Amino acid sequence: MSSECEEEPDDLDWRQPIIEYLLLGKLPNDSRKKAEVRRRATRFLYLNDTLYKRSFDGMLLRCLSKQDATKALHDTHAGTCGAHQAGPKLSNQLKRLGYYWPTMVRDSIKFATTCKDCQLHGDFIHQPPQQLHPTTLSWPFEAWGLDVIGMIKPKSSRQHQYILAATDYFSKWAEAIPLKEVRADDVTNFIRNHIIYRYGIPSKIISDNALYFKCKSMTKLCEKYKFQHSFSASYNPSSNGQAEAFNKVLCNILKKMVSGNKRDWHERLPEALWAYRTTIRNSTGCTPYNLVFGSEAVLPLEVQLPSLRVASQLTNPDENANVRLAELEALDEKRLAAQQRLEIYQAQVAGAFNRKVKFRSFSIGDLVLTVRRPFVITRKMHGKFEPKWEGPYVITKVFSKGAYELSNSEGKCIYPCVNGKFVKKFYA
């Protein structure tokens, strides 16, 4: 919090020239200052050894020195009866109390802005600080989003409490397995067995900063198969939006499939994946199964009540083979159309998002506050009187697309990658 008011250019009591003019008729030697003192003095009154200013409503305002003004600011804003008002309200409150000095409005705004308590308990900033940067790809299995769902309650009957899931950014094809605990070996084995051995080596895998993703075995896997591993900003699911979108859909499917005791969800997981893969995604206009294999999957209902294509498979296998070949020939064109639709869809989403943007950016060395971790994780404060922000921290590294590394005053890295929407400037 600021400890003093704005100083006069000559560092003298601003009241002295006016008092000397009112009592002695004395004016400064400088002609410009003479005119200024004469003009200002018409609204001042010297009474009982105290200078007052006549306000436009007829009220006499006591004129304060720099030291007295600092005390008045502190007591009115943060004293016994202080309400921690914003700057303009603080200035009006001082005027109602009967005080005045020339820079009262400016000093009030600065004092309220630099109040540490006001900054720590300030409202959250809901407007995004940067525009949306969608990930656009042109081919299936080029990039995967990797994430963990859980911990899930209740545990499955076999004590599973997590789901490790991966989603292809282009086709929206998804793979997932249940886990009792999430370990680094589980992650690398999943990538190797469920992604690389089935669909080939991707060019990129995107995950959050969890320790089981940032491990030596993962680094070795990246080096062995030469793919890039990118990390999303901490506590910012939208940085890995595809994985988070799939997590939401998968959980919605599972909770409608599980039995009454809800402990058979690990057995229902393959069914939920099948349901997801054979459902049209709005972003591409196709099912993930179709974009991967070129045709739609045969569903149980089509076998129980034979559809036309199932019946033709049984009655005319040669014609069915020709149809299948034609579908494969058209697969590239279908994927191109899906890519174009995906780009249009992403542009629409980005347009709606970007209209809410209020640009904020920071540089290395800036002092900032960040939203406290309990709120970021649970979206709830643990106590009514707990501060919403913590810090101040120093920005020590600036990443692309609005992420920052935060360190304490001793230079120790506290948060290696924080999205800018969780950061605001600290005024010292």
CSV table of C-alpha atoms in Angstrom, one decimal, residues 15-285:
chain,number,residue,atom,x,y,z
A,15,ARG,CA,-0.9,25.5,1.4
A,16,GLN,CA,1.9,28.0,2.2
A,17,PRO,CA,1.7,30.3,-0.8
A,18,ILE,CA,-2.1,30.6,-0.4
A,19,ILE,CA,-1.9,31.3,3.4
A,20,GLU,CA,0.8,34.0,2.8
A,21,TYR,CA,-1.3,35.7,0.2
A,22,LEU,CA,-4.5,35.7,2.3
A,23,LEU,CA,-2.7,37.0,5.5
A,24,LEU,CA,0.1,39.2,4.1
A,25,GLY,CA,-0.8,39.7,0.4
A,26,LYS,CA,2.6,38.2,-0.5
A,27,LEU,CA,2.9,36.6,-3.9
A,28,PRO,CA,5.6,34.4,-5.5
A,29,ASN,CA,8.2,36.1,-7.7
A,30,ASP,CA,7.3,34.0,-10.8
A,31,SER,CA,4.6,35.7,-12.8
A,32,ARG,CA,2.8,32.5,-13.8
A,33,LYS,CA,2.7,31.4,-10.1
A,34,LYS,CA,1.4,34.9,-9.1
A,35,ALA,CA,-1.6,34.5,-11.4
A,36,GLU,CA,-2.2,30.9,-10.2
A,37,VAL,CA,-2.2,31.9,-6.5
A,38,ARG,CA,-4.5,34.9,-7.1
A,39,ARG,CA,-7.0,32.6,-9.0
A,40,ARG,CA,-6.9,29.8,-6.5
A,41,ALA,CA,-7.0,32.0,-3.3
A,42,THR,CA,-10.6,33.3,-4.1
A,43,ARG,CA,-12.0,29.9,-3.0
A,44,PHE,CA,-10.0,29.6,0.3
A,45,LEU,CA,-10.5,30.9,3.8
A,46,TYR,CA,-8.0,31.2,6.7
A,47,LEU,CA,-9.8,30.7,9.9
A,48,ASN,CA,-8.5,29.9,13.4
A,49,ASP,CA,-5.0,29.1,12.1
A,50,THR,CA,-6.5,26.6,9.6
A,51,LEU,CA,-6.9,26.9,5.9
A,52,TYR,CA,-10.3,25.9,4.4
A,53,LYS,CA,-11.6,25.6,0.9
A,54,ARG,CA,-15.1,26.6,-0.1
A,55,SER,CA,-16.7,23.7,-2.0
A,56,PHE,CA,-19.4,24.4,-4.6
A,57,ASP,CA,-22.1,23.2,-2.2
A,58,GLY,CA,-21.0,25.8,0.4
A,59,MET,CA,-19.2,23.3,2.7
A,60,LEU,CA,-15.9,24.3,4.2
A,61,LEU,CA,-13.2,21.7,3.6
A,62,ARG,CA,-10.2,21.6,5.8
A,63,CYS,CA,-7.0,21.7,3.8
A,64,LEU,CA,-4.5,18.9,4.7
A,65,SER,CA,-0.7,18.7,4.4
A,66,LYS,CA,0.9,15.8,2.7
A,67,GLN,CA,1.4,13.9,6.0
A,68,ASP,CA,-2.1,14.6,7.2
A,69,ALA,CA,-3.5,13.5,3.9
A,70,THR,CA,-1.7,10.2,4.1
A,71,LYS,CA,-3.2,9.6,7.5
A,72,ALA,CA,-6.6,10.5,6.3
A,73,LEU,CA,-6.3,8.1,3.4
A,74,HIS,CA,-5.2,5.2,5.6
A,75,ASP,CA,-7.8,5.8,8.3
A,76,THR,CA,-10.7,6.3,5.9
A,77,HIS,CA,-9.8,3.3,3.6
A,78,ALA,CA,-8.4,0.8,6.1
A,79,GLY,CA,-8.9,2.2,9.5
A,80,THR,CA,-11.4,1.2,12.2
A,81,CYS,CA,-14.3,2.4,10.2
A,82,GLY,CA,-12.7,1.9,6.8
A,83,ALA,CA,-14.7,-0.1,4.2
A,84,HIS,CA,-11.9,-0.5,1.7
A,85,GLN,CA,-13.7,1.6,-0.8
A,86,ALA,CA,-12.5,2.0,-4.4
A,87,GLY,CA,-10.6,5.1,-5.3
A,88,PRO,CA,-13.5,7.4,-6.4
A,89,LYS,CA,-15.6,6.4,-3.4
A,90,LEU,CA,-12.7,7.0,-1.1
A,91,SER,CA,-12.3,10.5,-2.5
A,92,ASN,CA,-16.0,11.3,-2.1
A,93,GLN,CA,-15.9,9.9,1.5
A,94,LEU,CA,-13.0,12.2,2.4
A,95,LYS,CA,-14.9,15.2,0.9
A,96,ARG,CA,-18.0,14.3,2.9
A,97,LEU,CA,-15.8,14.2,6.1
A,98,GLY,CA,-14.7,17.7,5.2
A,99,TYR,CA,-11.1,17.3,3.9
A,100,TYR,CA,-9.3,18.6,0.8
A,101,TRP,CA,-5.9,18.7,-0.9
A,102,PRO,CA,-5.2,19.3,-4.6
A,103,THR,CA,-4.4,15.7,-5.6
A,104,MET,CA,-7.1,14.1,-3.5
A,105,VAL,CA,-8.8,12.1,-6.3
A,106,ARG,CA,-5.6,10.9,-7.8
A,107,ASP,CA,-4.1,9.9,-4.4
A,108,SER,CA,-7.3,8.1,-3.5
A,109,ILE,CA,-7.3,6.0,-6.6
A,110,LYS,CA,-3.6,5.2,-6.2
A,111,PHE,CA,-4.0,4.3,-2.5
A,112,ALA,CA,-7.0,2.0,-3.1
A,113,THR,CA,-5.3,0.4,-6.1
A,114,THR,CA,-2.2,-0.4,-4.1
A,115,CYS,CA,-4.0,-1.7,-1.0
A,116,LYS,CA,-2.7,-5.3,-0.6
A,117,ASP,CA,-5.8,-6.5,1.2
A,118,CYS,CA,-8.1,-5.2,-1.6
A,119,GLN,CA,-5.9,-6.9,-4.2
A,120,LEU,CA,-5.8,-10.3,-2.4
A,121,HIS,CA,-9.6,-10.3,-1.9
A,122,GLY,CA,-10.5,-8.8,-5.2
A,123,ASP,CA,-13.0,-10.3,-7.5
A,124,PHE,CA,-12.0,-13.0,-10.0
A,125,ILE,CA,-11.4,-11.9,-13.6
A,126,HIS,CA,-13.8,-13.8,-15.8
A,127,GLN,CA,-12.9,-12.3,-19.2
A,128,PRO,CA,-10.2,-14.4,-21.0
A,129,PRO,CA,-6.9,-12.5,-21.4
A,130,GLN,CA,-6.0,-14.0,-24.8
A,131,GLN,CA,-7.8,-15.2,-27.9
A,132,LEU,CA,-8.5,-18.9,-28.4
A,133,HIS,CA,-5.9,-20.9,-30.3
A,134,PRO,CA,-7.6,-24.0,-31.6
A,135,THR,CA,-5.5,-27.1,-32.6
A,136,THR,CA,-6.2,-27.9,-36.3
A,137,LEU,CA,-4.9,-31.1,-37.8
A,138,SER,CA,-5.4,-32.8,-41.2
A,139,TRP,CA,-5.0,-36.5,-40.6
A,140,PRO,CA,-6.2,-39.1,-38.1
A,141,PHE,CA,-3.9,-40.1,-35.3
A,142,GLU,CA,-1.5,-37.2,-35.9
A,143,ALA,CA,-2.1,-35.8,-32.4
A,144,TRP,CA,-3.6,-37.2,-29.3
A,145,GLY,CA,-4.9,-35.5,-26.1
A,146,LEU,CA,-4.1,-37.5,-23.0
A,147,ASP,CA,-5.8,-37.1,-19.6
A,148,VAL,CA,-6.9,-38.9,-16.4
A,149,ILE,CA,-10.4,-39.0,-15.1
A,150,GLY,CA,-10.7,-39.4,-11.4
A,151,MET,CA,-10.5,-40.2,-8.7
A,152,ILE,CA,-13.9,-41.8,-9.3
A,153,LYS,CA,-16.2,-42.6,-6.4
A,154,PRO,CA,-17.3,-45.2,-5.8
A,155,LYS,CA,-14.4,-47.4,-6.8
A,156,SER,CA,-15.2,-50.2,-9.2
A,157,SER,CA,-15.7,-53.7,-7.8
A,158,ARG,CA,-12.1,-54.4,-8.7
A,159,GLN,CA,-10.9,-51.2,-6.9
A,160,HIS,CA,-10.4,-49.1,-10.0
A,161,GLN,CA,-10.7,-45.4,-9.3
A,162,TYR,CA,-9.2,-43.7,-12.4
A,163,ILE,CA,-9.7,-43.8,-16.2
A,164,LEU,CA,-6.7,-43.1,-18.4
A,165,ALA,CA,-8.1,-41.7,-21.7
A,166,ALA,CA,-6.7,-40.6,-25.1
A,167,THR,CA,-8.5,-38.8,-27.9
A,168,ASP,CA,-7.4,-38.2,-31.5
A,169,TYR,CA,-7.7,-34.6,-32.3
A,170,PHE,CA,-8.8,-35.2,-35.9
A,171,SER,CA,-11.2,-38.1,-36.0
A,172,LYS,CA,-12.2,-37.9,-32.3
A,173,TRP,CA,-11.4,-41.6,-31.9
A,174,ALA,CA,-10.9,-42.4,-28.2
A,175,GLU,CA,-9.1,-45.1,-26.2
A,176,ALA,CA,-9.5,-45.6,-22.4
A,177,ILE,CA,-8.6,-48.0,-19.7
A,178,PRO,CA,-9.5,-48.3,-16.0
A,179,LEU,CA,-6.7,-48.0,-13.4
A,180,LYS,CA,-6.4,-48.6,-9.7
A,181,GLU,CA,-3.5,-46.1,-9.4
A,182,VAL,CA,-1.9,-43.9,-12.1
A,183,ARG,CA,1.8,-44.5,-12.4
A,184,ALA,CA,4.3,-43.5,-14.9
A,185,ASP,CA,4.6,-47.0,-16.2
A,186,ASP,CA,0.9,-47.2,-16.7
A,187,VAL,CA,1.0,-44.1,-18.9
A,188,THR,CA,3.8,-45.2,-21.1
A,189,ASN,CA,2.4,-48.7,-21.5
A,190,PHE,CA,-0.9,-47.3,-22.5
A,191,ILE,CA,0.7,-45.0,-25.1
A,192,ARG,CA,2.7,-47.9,-26.4
A,193,ASN,CA,0.0,-50.6,-26.5
A,194,HIS,CA,-3.1,-48.6,-27.2
A,195,ILE,CA,-1.8,-45.8,-29.5
A,196,ILE,CA,1.5,-46.6,-31.1
A,197,TYR,CA,1.1,-50.3,-31.7
A,198,ARG,CA,-2.5,-49.8,-33.0
A,199,TYR,CA,-2.5,-46.5,-34.9
A,200,GLY,CA,1.2,-45.7,-35.5
A,201,ILE,CA,3.5,-43.1,-34.0
A,202,PRO,CA,1.8,-39.7,-33.5
A,203,SER,CA,3.6,-36.4,-34.2
A,204,LYS,CA,2.3,-34.9,-30.9
A,205,ILE,CA,0.8,-35.9,-27.6
A,206,ILE,CA,-0.7,-33.3,-25.3
A,207,SER,CA,-1.2,-33.7,-21.6
A,208,ASP,CA,-1.3,-31.7,-18.4
A,209,ASN,CA,1.6,-31.2,-16.0
A,210,ALA,CA,0.9,-34.2,-13.7
A,211,LEU,CA,4.0,-36.0,-12.4
A,212,TYR,CA,3.0,-39.3,-14.1
A,213,PHE,CA,3.1,-37.4,-17.5
A,214,LYS,CA,6.3,-35.5,-16.7
A,215,CYS,CA,8.5,-38.5,-15.9
A,216,LYS,CA,11.7,-40.1,-17.2
A,217,SER,CA,10.0,-43.1,-18.8
A,218,MET,CA,7.8,-40.7,-20.8
A,219,THR,CA,10.8,-38.7,-21.9
A,220,LYS,CA,12.5,-42.0,-23.0
A,221,LEU,CA,9.4,-43.0,-24.9
A,222,CYS,CA,9.4,-39.6,-26.7
A,223,GLU,CA,13.0,-40.0,-27.6
A,224,LYS,CA,12.6,-43.6,-28.8
A,225,TYR,CA,9.7,-42.9,-31.1
A,226,LYS,CA,10.6,-39.3,-31.8
A,227,PHE,CA,7.2,-37.6,-31.1
A,228,GLN,CA,6.6,-34.3,-29.4
A,229,HIS,CA,5.1,-34.2,-25.9
A,230,SER,CA,3.4,-30.8,-25.2
A,231,PHE,CA,2.0,-29.7,-21.8
A,232,SER,CA,-1.1,-27.6,-21.1
A,233,ALA,CA,-1.0,-24.9,-18.5
A,234,SER,CA,-1.7,-25.9,-14.9
A,235,TYR,CA,-5.4,-26.0,-13.9
A,236,ASN,CA,-6.5,-24.9,-17.3
A,237,PRO,CA,-8.5,-27.8,-18.9
A,238,SER,CA,-9.2,-25.8,-22.1
A,239,SER,CA,-5.5,-26.0,-23.0
A,240,ASN,CA,-6.2,-29.6,-23.7
A,241,GLY,CA,-9.8,-29.1,-24.8
A,242,GLN,CA,-10.2,-32.2,-26.9
A,243,ALA,CA,-9.3,-34.6,-24.0
A,244,GLU,CA,-11.5,-32.6,-21.6
A,245,ALA,CA,-14.5,-32.7,-24.0
A,246,PHE,CA,-14.2,-36.5,-24.3
A,247,ASN,CA,-13.9,-36.9,-20.5
A,248,LYS,CA,-17.2,-35.1,-20.1
A,249,VAL,CA,-19.0,-37.1,-22.8
A,250,LEU,CA,-17.6,-40.4,-21.5
A,251,CYS,CA,-18.7,-39.7,-17.9
A,252,ASN,CA,-22.2,-38.8,-19.1
A,253,ILE,CA,-22.5,-42.1,-21.0
A,254,LEU,CA,-21.1,-44.2,-18.1
A,255,LYS,CA,-23.4,-42.8,-15.5
A,256,LYS,CA,-26.4,-43.8,-17.6
A,257,MET,CA,-25.0,-47.3,-18.1
A,258,VAL,CA,-23.9,-48.4,-14.7
A,259,SER,CA,-26.0,-50.5,-12.4
A,260,GLY,CA,-27.7,-49.5,-9.1
A,261,ASN,CA,-24.6,-49.8,-7.0
A,262,LYS,CA,-22.5,-48.0,-9.6
A,263,ARG,CA,-19.5,-50.3,-9.1
A,264,ASP,CA,-19.5,-52.0,-12.4
A,265,TRP,CA,-18.4,-49.0,-14.4
A,266,HIS,CA,-15.1,-50.7,-15.4
A,267,GLU,CA,-17.1,-53.4,-17.2
A,268,ARG,CA,-19.2,-50.8,-18.9
A,269,LEU,CA,-16.2,-48.8,-20.1
A,270,PRO,CA,-15.8,-50.7,-23.4
A,271,GLU,CA,-19.5,-50.3,-24.2
A,272,ALA,CA,-19.3,-46.6,-23.5
A,273,LEU,CA,-16.3,-46.3,-25.8
A,274,TRP,CA,-18.2,-48.2,-28.6
A,275,ALA,CA,-21.2,-45.9,-28.1
A,276,TYR,CA,-18.9,-42.8,-28.3
A,277,ARG,CA,-17.1,-44.1,-31.4
A,278,THR,CA,-20.3,-44.8,-33.3
A,279,THR,CA,-22.0,-41.5,-32.6
A,280,ILE,CA,-21.8,-38.5,-34.9
A,281,ARG,CA,-19.6,-35.7,-33.5
A,282,ASN,CA,-20.9,-32.2,-34.2
A,283,SER,CA,-17.4,-30.8,-35.0
A,284,THR,CA,-16.8,-33.2,-37.9
A,285,GLY,CA,-20.3,-34.3,-39.0
